[in-house]
Backbone as JSON Lines, residues from 0, in Angstrom:
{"i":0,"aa":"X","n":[49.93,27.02,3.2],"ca":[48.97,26.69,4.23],"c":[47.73,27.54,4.04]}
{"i":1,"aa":"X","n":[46.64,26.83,4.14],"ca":[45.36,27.22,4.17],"c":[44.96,28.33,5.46]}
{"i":2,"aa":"X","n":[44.63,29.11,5.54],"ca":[44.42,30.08,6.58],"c":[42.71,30.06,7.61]}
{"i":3,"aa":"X","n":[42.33,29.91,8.71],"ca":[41.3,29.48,8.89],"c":[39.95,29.79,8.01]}
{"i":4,"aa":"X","n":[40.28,31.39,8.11],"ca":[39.5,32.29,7.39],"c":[39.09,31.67,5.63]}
{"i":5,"aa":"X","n":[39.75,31.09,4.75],"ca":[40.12,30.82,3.83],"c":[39.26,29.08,3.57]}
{"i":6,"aa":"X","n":[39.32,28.33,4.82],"ca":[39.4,27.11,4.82],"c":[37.36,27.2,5.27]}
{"i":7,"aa":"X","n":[37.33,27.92,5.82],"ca":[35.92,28.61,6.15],"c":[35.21,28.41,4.99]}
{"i":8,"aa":"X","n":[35.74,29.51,4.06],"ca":[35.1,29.99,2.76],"c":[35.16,29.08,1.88]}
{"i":9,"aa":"X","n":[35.89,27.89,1.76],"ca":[36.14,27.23,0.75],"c":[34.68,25.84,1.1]}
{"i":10,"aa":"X","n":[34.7,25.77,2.67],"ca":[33.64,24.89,3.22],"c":[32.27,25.36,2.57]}
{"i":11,"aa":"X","n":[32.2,26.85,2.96],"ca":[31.19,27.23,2.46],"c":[30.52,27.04,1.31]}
{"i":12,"aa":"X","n":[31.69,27.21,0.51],"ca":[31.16,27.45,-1.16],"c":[30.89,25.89,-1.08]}
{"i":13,"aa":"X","n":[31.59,24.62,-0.75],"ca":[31.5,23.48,-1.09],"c":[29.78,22.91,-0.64]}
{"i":14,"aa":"X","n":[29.31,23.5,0.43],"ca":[28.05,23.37,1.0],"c":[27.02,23.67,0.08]}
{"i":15,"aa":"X","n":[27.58,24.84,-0.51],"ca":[26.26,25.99,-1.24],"c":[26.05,25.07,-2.78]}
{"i":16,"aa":"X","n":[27.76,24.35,-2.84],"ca":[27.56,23.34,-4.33],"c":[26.86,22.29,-3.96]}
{"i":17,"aa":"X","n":[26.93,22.04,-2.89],"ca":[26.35,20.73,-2.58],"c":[24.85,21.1,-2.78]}
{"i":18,"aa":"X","n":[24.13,21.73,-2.13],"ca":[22.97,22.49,-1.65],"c":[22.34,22.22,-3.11]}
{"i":19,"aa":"X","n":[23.18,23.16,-4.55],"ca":[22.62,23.25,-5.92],"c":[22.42,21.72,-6.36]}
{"i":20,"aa":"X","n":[23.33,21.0,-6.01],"ca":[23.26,19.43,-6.81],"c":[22.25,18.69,-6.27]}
{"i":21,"aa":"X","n":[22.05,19.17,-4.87],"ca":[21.13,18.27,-4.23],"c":[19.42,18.82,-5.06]}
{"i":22,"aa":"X","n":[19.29,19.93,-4.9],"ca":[18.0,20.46,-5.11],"c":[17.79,20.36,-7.07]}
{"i":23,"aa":"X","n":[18.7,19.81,-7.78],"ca":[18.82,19.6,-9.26],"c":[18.29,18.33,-9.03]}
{"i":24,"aa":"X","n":[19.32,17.5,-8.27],"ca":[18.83,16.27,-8.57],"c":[17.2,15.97,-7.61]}
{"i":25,"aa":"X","n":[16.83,16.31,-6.54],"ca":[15.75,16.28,-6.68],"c":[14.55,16.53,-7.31]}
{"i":26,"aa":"X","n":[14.79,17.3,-8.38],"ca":[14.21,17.64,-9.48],"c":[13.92,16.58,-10.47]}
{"i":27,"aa":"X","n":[14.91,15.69,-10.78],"ca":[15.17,14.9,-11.76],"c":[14.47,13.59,-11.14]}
{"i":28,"aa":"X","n":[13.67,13.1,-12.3],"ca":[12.48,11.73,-12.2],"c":[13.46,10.78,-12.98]}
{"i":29,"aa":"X","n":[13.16,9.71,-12.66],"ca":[13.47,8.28,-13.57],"c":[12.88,8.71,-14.42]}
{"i":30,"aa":"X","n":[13.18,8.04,-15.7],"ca":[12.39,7.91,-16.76],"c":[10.72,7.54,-16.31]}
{"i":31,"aa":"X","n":[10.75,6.11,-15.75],"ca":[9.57,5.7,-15.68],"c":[8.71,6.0,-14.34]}
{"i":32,"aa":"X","n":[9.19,7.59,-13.96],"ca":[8.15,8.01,-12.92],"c":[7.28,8.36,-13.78]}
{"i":33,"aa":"X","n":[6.68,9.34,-14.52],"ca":[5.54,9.76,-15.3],"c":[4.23,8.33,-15.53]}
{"i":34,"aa":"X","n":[5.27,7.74,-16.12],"ca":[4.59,6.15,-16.45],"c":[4.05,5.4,-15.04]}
{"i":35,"aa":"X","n":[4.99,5.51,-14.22],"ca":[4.66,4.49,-12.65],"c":[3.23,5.81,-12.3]}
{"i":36,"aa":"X","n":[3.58,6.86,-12.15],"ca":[1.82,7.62,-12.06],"c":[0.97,7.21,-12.34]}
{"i":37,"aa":"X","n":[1.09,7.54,-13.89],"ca":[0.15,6.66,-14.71],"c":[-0.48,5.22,-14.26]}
{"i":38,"aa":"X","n":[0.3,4.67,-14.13],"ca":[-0.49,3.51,-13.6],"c":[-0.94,3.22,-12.11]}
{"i":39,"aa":"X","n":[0.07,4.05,-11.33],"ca":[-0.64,3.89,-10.42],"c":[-2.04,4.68,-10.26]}
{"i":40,"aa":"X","n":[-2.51,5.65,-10.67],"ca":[-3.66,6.09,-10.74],"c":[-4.93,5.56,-11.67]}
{"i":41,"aa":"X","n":[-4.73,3.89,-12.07],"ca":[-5.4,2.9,-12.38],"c":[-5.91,2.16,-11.46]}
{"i":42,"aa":"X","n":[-5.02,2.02,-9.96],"ca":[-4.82,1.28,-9.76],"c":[-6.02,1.75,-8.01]}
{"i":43,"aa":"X","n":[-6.75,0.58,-7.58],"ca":[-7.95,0.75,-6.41],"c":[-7.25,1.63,-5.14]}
{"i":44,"aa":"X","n":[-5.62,2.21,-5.02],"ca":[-5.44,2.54,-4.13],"c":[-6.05,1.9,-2.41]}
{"i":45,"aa":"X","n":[-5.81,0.49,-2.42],"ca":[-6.51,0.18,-1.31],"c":[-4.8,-0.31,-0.22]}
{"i":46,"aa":"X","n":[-4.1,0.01,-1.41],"ca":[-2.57,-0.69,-0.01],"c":[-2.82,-1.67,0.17]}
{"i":47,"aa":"X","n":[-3.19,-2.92,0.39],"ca":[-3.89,-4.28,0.87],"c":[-2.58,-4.84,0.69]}
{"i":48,"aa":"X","n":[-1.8,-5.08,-0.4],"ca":[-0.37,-5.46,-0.62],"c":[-0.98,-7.07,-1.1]}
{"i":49,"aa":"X","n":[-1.7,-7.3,-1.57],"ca":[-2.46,-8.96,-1.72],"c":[-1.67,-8.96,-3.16]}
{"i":50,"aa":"X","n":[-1.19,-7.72,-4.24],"ca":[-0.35,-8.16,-5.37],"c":[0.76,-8.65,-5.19]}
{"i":51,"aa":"X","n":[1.2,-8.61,-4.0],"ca":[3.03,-8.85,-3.63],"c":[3.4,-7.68,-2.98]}
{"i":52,"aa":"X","n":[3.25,-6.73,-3.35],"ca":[3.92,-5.28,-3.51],"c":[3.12,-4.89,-1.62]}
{"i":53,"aa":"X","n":[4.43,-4.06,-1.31],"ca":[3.73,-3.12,-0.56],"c":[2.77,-2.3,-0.82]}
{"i":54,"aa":"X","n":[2.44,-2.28,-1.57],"ca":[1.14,-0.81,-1.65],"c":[0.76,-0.88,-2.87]}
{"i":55,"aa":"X","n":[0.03,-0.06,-3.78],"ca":[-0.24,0.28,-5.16],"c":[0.9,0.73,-5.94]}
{"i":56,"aa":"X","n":[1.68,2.11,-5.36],"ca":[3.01,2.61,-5.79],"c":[3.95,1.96,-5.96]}
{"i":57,"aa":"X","n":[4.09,1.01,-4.91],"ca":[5.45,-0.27,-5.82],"c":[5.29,-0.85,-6.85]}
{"i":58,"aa":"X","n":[4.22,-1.18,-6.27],"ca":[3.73,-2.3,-7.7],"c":[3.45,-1.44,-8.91]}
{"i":59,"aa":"X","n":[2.91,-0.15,-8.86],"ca":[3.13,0.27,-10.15],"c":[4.14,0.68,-10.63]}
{"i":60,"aa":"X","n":[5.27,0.89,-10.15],"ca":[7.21,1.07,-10.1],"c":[7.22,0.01,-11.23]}
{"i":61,"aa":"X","n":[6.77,-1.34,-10.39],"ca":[7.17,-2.73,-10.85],"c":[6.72,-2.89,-12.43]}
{"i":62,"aa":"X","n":[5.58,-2.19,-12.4],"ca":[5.0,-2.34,-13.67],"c":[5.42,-2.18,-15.02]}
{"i":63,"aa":"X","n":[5.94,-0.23,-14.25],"ca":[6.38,0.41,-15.18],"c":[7.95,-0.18,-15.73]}
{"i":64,"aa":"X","n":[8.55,-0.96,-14.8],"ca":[9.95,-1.19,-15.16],"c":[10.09,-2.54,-15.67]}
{"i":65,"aa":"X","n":[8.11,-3.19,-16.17],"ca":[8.15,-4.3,-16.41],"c":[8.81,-5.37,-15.78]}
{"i":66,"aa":"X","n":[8.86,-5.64,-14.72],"ca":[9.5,-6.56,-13.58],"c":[7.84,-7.07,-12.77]}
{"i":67,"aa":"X","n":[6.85,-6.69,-13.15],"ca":[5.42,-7.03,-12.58],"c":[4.21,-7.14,-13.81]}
{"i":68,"aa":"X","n":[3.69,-8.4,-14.0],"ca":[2.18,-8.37,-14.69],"c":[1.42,-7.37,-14.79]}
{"i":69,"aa":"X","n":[0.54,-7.24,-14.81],"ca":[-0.26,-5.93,-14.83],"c":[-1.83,-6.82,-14.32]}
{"i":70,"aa":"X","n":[-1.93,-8.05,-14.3],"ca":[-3.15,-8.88,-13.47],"c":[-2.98,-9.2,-11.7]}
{"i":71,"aa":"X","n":[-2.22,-9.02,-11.12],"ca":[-1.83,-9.1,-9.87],"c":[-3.12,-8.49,-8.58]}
{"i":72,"aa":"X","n":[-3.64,-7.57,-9.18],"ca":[-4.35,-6.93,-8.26],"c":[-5.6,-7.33,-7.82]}
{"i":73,"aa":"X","n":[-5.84,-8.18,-7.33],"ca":[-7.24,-9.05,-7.1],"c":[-8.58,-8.04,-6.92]}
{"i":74,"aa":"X","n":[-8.17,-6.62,-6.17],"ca":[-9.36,-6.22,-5.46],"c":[-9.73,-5.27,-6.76]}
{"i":75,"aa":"X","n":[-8.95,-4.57,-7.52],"ca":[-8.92,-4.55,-9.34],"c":[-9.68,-5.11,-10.11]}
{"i":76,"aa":"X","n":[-9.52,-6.48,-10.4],"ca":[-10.17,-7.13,-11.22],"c":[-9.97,-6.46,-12.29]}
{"i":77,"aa":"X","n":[-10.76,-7.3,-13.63],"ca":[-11.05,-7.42,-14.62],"c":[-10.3,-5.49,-15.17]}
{"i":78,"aa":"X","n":[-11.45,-5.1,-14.7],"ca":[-11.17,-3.79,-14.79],"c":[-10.3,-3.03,-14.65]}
{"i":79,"aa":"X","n":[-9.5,-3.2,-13.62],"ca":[-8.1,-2.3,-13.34],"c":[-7.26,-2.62,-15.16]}
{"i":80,"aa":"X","n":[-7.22,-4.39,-14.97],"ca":[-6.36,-5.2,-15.86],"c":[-6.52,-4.55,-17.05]}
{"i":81,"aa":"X","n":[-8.12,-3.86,-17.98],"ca":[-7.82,-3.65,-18.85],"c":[-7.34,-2.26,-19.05]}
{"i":82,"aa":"X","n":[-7.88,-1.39,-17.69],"ca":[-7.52,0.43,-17.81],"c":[-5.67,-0.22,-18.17]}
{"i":83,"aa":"X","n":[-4.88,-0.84,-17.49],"ca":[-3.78,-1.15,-17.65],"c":[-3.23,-1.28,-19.05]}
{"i":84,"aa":"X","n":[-3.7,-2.4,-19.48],"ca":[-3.82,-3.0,-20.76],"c":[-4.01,-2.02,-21.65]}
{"i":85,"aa":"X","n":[-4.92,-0.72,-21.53],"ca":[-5.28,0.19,-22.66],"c":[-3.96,1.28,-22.45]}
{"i":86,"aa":"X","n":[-3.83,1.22,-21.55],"ca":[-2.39,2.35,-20.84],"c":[-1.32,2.23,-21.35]}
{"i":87,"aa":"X","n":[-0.95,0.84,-21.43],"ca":[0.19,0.31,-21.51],"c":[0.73,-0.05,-23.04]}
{"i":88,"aa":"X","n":[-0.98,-0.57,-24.01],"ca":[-0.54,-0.89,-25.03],"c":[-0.46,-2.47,-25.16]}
{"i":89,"aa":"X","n":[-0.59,-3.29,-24.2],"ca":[-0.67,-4.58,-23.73],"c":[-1.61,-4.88,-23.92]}
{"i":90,"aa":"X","n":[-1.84,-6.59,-24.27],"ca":[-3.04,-7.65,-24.32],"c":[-3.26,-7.61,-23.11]}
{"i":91,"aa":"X","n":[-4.73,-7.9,-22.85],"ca":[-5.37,-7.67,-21.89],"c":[-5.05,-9.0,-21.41]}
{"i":92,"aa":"X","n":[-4.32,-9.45,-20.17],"ca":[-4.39,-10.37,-19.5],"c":[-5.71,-10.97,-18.48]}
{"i":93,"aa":"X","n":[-5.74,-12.32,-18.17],"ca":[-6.8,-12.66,-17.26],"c":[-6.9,-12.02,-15.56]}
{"i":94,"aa":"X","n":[-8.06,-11.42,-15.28],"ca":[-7.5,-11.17,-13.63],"c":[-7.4,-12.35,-13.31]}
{"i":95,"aa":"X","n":[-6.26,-11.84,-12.08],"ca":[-5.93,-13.12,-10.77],"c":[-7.64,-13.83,-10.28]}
{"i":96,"aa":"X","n":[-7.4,-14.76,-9.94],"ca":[-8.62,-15.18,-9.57],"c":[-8.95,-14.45,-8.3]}
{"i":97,"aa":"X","n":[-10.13,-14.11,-7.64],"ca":[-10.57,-14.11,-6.78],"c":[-11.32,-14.37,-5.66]}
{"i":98,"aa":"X","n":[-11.11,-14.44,-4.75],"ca":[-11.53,-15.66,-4.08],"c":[-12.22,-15.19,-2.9]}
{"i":99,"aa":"X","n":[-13.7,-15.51,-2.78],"ca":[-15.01,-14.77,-2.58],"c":[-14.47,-13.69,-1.23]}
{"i":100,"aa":"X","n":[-15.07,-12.74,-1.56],"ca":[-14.96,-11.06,-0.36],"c":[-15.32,-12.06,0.98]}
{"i":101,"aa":"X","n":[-14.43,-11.48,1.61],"ca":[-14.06,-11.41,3.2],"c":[-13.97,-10.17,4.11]}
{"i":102,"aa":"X","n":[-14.45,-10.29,4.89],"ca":[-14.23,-9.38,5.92],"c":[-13.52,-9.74,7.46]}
{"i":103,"aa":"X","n":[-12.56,-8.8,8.08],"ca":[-12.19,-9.13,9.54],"c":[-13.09,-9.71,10.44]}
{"i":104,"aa":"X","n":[-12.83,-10.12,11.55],"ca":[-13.8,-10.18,12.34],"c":[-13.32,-10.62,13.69]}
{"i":105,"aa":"X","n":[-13.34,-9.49,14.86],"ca":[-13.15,-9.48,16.08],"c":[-13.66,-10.25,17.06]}
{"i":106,"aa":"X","n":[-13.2,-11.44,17.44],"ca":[-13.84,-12.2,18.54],"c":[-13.18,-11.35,19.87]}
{"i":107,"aa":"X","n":[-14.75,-10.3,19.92],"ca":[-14.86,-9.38,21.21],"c":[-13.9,-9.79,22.56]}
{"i":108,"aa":"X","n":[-14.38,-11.45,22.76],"ca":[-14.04,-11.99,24.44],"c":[-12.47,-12.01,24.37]}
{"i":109,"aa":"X","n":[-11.94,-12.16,23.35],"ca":[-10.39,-12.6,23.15],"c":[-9.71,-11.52,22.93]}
{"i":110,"aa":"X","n":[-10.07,-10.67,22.57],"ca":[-9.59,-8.92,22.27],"c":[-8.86,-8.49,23.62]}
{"i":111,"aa":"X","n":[-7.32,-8.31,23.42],"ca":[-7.07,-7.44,24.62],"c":[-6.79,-5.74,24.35]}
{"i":112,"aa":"X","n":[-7.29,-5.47,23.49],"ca":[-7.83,-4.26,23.41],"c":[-5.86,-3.8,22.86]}
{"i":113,"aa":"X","n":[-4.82,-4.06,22.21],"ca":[-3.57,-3.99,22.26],"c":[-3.76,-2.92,20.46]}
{"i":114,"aa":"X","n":[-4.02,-2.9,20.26],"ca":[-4.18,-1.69,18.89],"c":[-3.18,-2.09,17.7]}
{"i":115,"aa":"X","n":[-2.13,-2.96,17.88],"ca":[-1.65,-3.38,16.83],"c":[-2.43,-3.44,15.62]}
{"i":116,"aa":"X","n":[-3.09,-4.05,15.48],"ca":[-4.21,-4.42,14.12],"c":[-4.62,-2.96,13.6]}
{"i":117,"aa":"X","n":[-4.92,-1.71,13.91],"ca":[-5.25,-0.21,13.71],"c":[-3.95,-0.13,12.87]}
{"i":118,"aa":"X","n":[-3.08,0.21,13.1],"ca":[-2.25,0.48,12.04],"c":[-2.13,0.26,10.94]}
{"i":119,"aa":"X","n":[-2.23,-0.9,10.79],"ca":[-1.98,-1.75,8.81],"c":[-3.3,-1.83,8.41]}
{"i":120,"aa":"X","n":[-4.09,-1.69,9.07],"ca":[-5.77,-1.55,8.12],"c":[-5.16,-0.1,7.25]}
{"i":121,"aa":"X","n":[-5.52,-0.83,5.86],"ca":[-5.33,0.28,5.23],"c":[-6.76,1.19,4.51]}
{"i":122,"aa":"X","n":[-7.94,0.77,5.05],"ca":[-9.01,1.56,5.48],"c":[-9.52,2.16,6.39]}
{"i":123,"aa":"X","n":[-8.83,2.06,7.46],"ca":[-9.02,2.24,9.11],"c":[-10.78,1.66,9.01]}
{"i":124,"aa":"X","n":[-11.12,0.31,9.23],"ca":[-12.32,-0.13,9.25],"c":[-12.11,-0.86,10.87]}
{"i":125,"aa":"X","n":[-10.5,-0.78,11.61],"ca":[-10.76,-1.38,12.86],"c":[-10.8,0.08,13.9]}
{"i":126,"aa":"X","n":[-12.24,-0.12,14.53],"ca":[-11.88,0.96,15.6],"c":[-11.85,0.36,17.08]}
{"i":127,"aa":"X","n":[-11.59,0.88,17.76],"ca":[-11.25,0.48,19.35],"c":[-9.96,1.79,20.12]}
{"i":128,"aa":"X","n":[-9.64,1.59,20.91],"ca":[-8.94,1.92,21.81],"c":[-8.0,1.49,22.73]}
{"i":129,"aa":"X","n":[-7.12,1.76,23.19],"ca":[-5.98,0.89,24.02],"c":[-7.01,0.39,24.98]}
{"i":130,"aa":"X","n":[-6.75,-0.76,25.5],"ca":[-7.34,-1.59,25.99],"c":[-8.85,-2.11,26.64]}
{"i":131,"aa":"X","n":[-9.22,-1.55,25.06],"ca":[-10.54,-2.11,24.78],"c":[-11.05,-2.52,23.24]}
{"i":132,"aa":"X","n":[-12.11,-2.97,23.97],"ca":[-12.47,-4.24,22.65],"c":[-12.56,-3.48,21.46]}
{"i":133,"aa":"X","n":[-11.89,-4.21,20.45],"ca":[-11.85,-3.71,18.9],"c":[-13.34,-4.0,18.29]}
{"i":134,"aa":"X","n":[-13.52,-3.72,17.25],"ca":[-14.56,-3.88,16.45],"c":[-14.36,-3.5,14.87]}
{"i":135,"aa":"X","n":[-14.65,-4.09,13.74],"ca":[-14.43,-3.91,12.36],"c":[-15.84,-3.49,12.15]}
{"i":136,"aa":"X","n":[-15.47,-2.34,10.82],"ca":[-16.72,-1.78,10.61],"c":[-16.23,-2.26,9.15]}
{"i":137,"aa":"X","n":[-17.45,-3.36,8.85],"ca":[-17.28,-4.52,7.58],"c":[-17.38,-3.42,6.62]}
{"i":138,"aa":"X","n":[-18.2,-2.82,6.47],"ca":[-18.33,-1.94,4.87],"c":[-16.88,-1.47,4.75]}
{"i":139,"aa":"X","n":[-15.9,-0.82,5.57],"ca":[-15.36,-0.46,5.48],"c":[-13.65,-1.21,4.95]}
{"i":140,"aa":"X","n":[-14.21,-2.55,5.12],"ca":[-13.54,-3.71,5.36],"c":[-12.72,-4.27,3.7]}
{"i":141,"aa":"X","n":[-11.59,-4.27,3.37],"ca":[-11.48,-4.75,2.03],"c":[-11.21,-6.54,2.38]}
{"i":142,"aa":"X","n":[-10.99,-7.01,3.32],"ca":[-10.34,-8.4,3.59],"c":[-8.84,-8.52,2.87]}
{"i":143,"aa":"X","n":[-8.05,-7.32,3.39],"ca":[-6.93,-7.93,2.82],"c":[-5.59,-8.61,4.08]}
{"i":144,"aa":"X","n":[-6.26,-8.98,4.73],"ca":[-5.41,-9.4,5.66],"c":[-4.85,-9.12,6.86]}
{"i":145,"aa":"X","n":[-4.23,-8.16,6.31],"ca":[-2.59,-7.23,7.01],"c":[-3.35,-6.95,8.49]}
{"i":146,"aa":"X","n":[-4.29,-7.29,9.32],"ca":[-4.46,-7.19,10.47],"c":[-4.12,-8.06,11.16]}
{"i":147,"aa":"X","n":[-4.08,-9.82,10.38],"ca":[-4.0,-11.08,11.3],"c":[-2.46,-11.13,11.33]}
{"i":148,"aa":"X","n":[-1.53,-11.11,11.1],"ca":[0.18,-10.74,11.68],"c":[-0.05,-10.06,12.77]}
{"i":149,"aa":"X","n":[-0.25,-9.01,13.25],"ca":[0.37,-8.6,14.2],"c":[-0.83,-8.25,15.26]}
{"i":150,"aa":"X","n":[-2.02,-9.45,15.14],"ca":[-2.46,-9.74,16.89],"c":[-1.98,-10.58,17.6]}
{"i":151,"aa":"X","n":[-1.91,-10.13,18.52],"ca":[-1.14,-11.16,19.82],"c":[-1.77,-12.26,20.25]}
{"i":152,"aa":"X","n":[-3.03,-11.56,19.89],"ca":[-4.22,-13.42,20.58],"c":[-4.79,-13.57,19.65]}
{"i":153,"aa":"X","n":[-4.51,-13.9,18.74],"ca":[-5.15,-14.66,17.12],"c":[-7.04,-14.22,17.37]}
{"i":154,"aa":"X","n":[-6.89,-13.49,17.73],"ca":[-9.02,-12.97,17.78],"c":[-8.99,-12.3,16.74]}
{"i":155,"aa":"X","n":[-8.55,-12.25,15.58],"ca":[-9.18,-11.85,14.3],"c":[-9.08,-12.98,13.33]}
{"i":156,"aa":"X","n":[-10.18,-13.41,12.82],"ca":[-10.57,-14.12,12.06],"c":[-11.2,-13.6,10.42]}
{"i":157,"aa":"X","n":[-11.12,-14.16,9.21],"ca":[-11.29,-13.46,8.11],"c":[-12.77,-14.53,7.65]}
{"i":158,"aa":"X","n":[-14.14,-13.88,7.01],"ca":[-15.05,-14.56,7.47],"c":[-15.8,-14.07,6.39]}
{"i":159,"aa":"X","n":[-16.52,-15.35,5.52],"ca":[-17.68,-14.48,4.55],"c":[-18.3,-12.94,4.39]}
{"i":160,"aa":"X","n":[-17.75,-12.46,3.92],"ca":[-19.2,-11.18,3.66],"c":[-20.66,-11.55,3.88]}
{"i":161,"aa":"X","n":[-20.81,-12.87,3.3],"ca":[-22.26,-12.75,3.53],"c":[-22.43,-13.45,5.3]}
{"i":162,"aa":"X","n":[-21.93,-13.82,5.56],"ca":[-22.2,-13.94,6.99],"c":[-21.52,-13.06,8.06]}
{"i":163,"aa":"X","n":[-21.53,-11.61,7.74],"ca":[-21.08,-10.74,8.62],"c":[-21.93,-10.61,9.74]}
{"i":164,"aa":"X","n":[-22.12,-10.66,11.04],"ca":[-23.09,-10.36,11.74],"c":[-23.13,-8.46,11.32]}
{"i":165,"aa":"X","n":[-24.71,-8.35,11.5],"ca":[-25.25,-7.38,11.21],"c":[-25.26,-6.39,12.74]}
C-alpha cells in the first residue's frame, strides 16, 4: 500500500513531468510554421476573410500545407500572387478577379445604434456607440463585407467607392 505521504510525491513528480512535456512541446513548430510566416507576411493582413479563410494566418497555414492556391486574395492582387509565387518557387498564377472597390455604408435613419457591425470590421472604419447612429469612415473602409451578417436592420449597404458621399 501506497502511503499518503508517498502518493503525494509521486503526484508531484507526475505534475513537474507533465509541466517539462508541456513547455517542450510548446516549443516545437510544425514543419510548415516557418513557411506559413513566410507567407503570411506577404500577405495585406486585412482579415476580410473574402479568400475563404478566416483571416490571412489560415489561409497562409493553407498555403503552406498546399491545401490553398496562392491567387485567392482579391484585396492582394496581382502583387501579393507574385511575392507568393517568388516565395514559394511557383508559376505565377492569375489574381482572382476583382470586382470594383466598395465601401460600407450606414443608412443613418435605420441604424439602431446595436454595435454588432464594430466588431468584425477588421479596420475598425465603423464608429458609433451603443445606441447611436453608426457611421463608416470610407478611407478606412476595405469592403469586405463581414459587417452585413450581423446587423439586425439590414442598414448597411456595400456601395461604389466612387459614389461615397463626401
Amino acid at each position: 500500500m501506497v502511503s499518503a505521504l508517498g502518493l503525494l510525491a509521486l503526484i508531484m513528480a507526475g505534475g513537474a513531468l507533465l509541466g517539462v512535456i508541456t513547455s517542450y512541446a510548446n516549443t516545437i513548430k510544425p514543419p510548415s510554421s516557418a513557411l506559413a510566416t513566410a507567407i503570411n507576411d506577404c500577405l495585406p493582413q486585412l482579415q476580410c476573410a473574402e479568400c475563404g479563410y478566416p483571416g490571412c494566418r489560415p489561409y497562409a497555414e493553407a498555403i503552406a500545407k498546399n491545401q490553398a492556391p496562392i491567387n485567392l486574395c482579391p484585396p492582394g492582387g496581382g502583387q501579393t500572387v507574385g511575392r507568393l509565387a517568388e516565395l514559394l518557387n511557383l508559376e505565377t498564377l492569375p489574381a482572382q478577379e476583382t470586382p470594383p472597390p466598395t465601401v460600407a455604408h450606414i443608412r443613418e435613419d435605420d441604424c439602431v445604434g446595436c454595435t454588432l457591425c464594430q466588431p468584425v470590421c477588421p479596420t475598425d472604419a465603423i464608429v458609433g456607440t451603443s445606441r447611436q447612429t453608426h457611421i463608416v469612415i470610407s478611407e478606412n473602409c476595405v469592403g469586405c463585407t463581414l459587417c452585413l451578417p450581423p446587423c439586425p436592420v439590414n442598414c448597411i449597404t456595400m456601395i461604389p467607392m466612387a459614389e461615397t458621399p463626401q
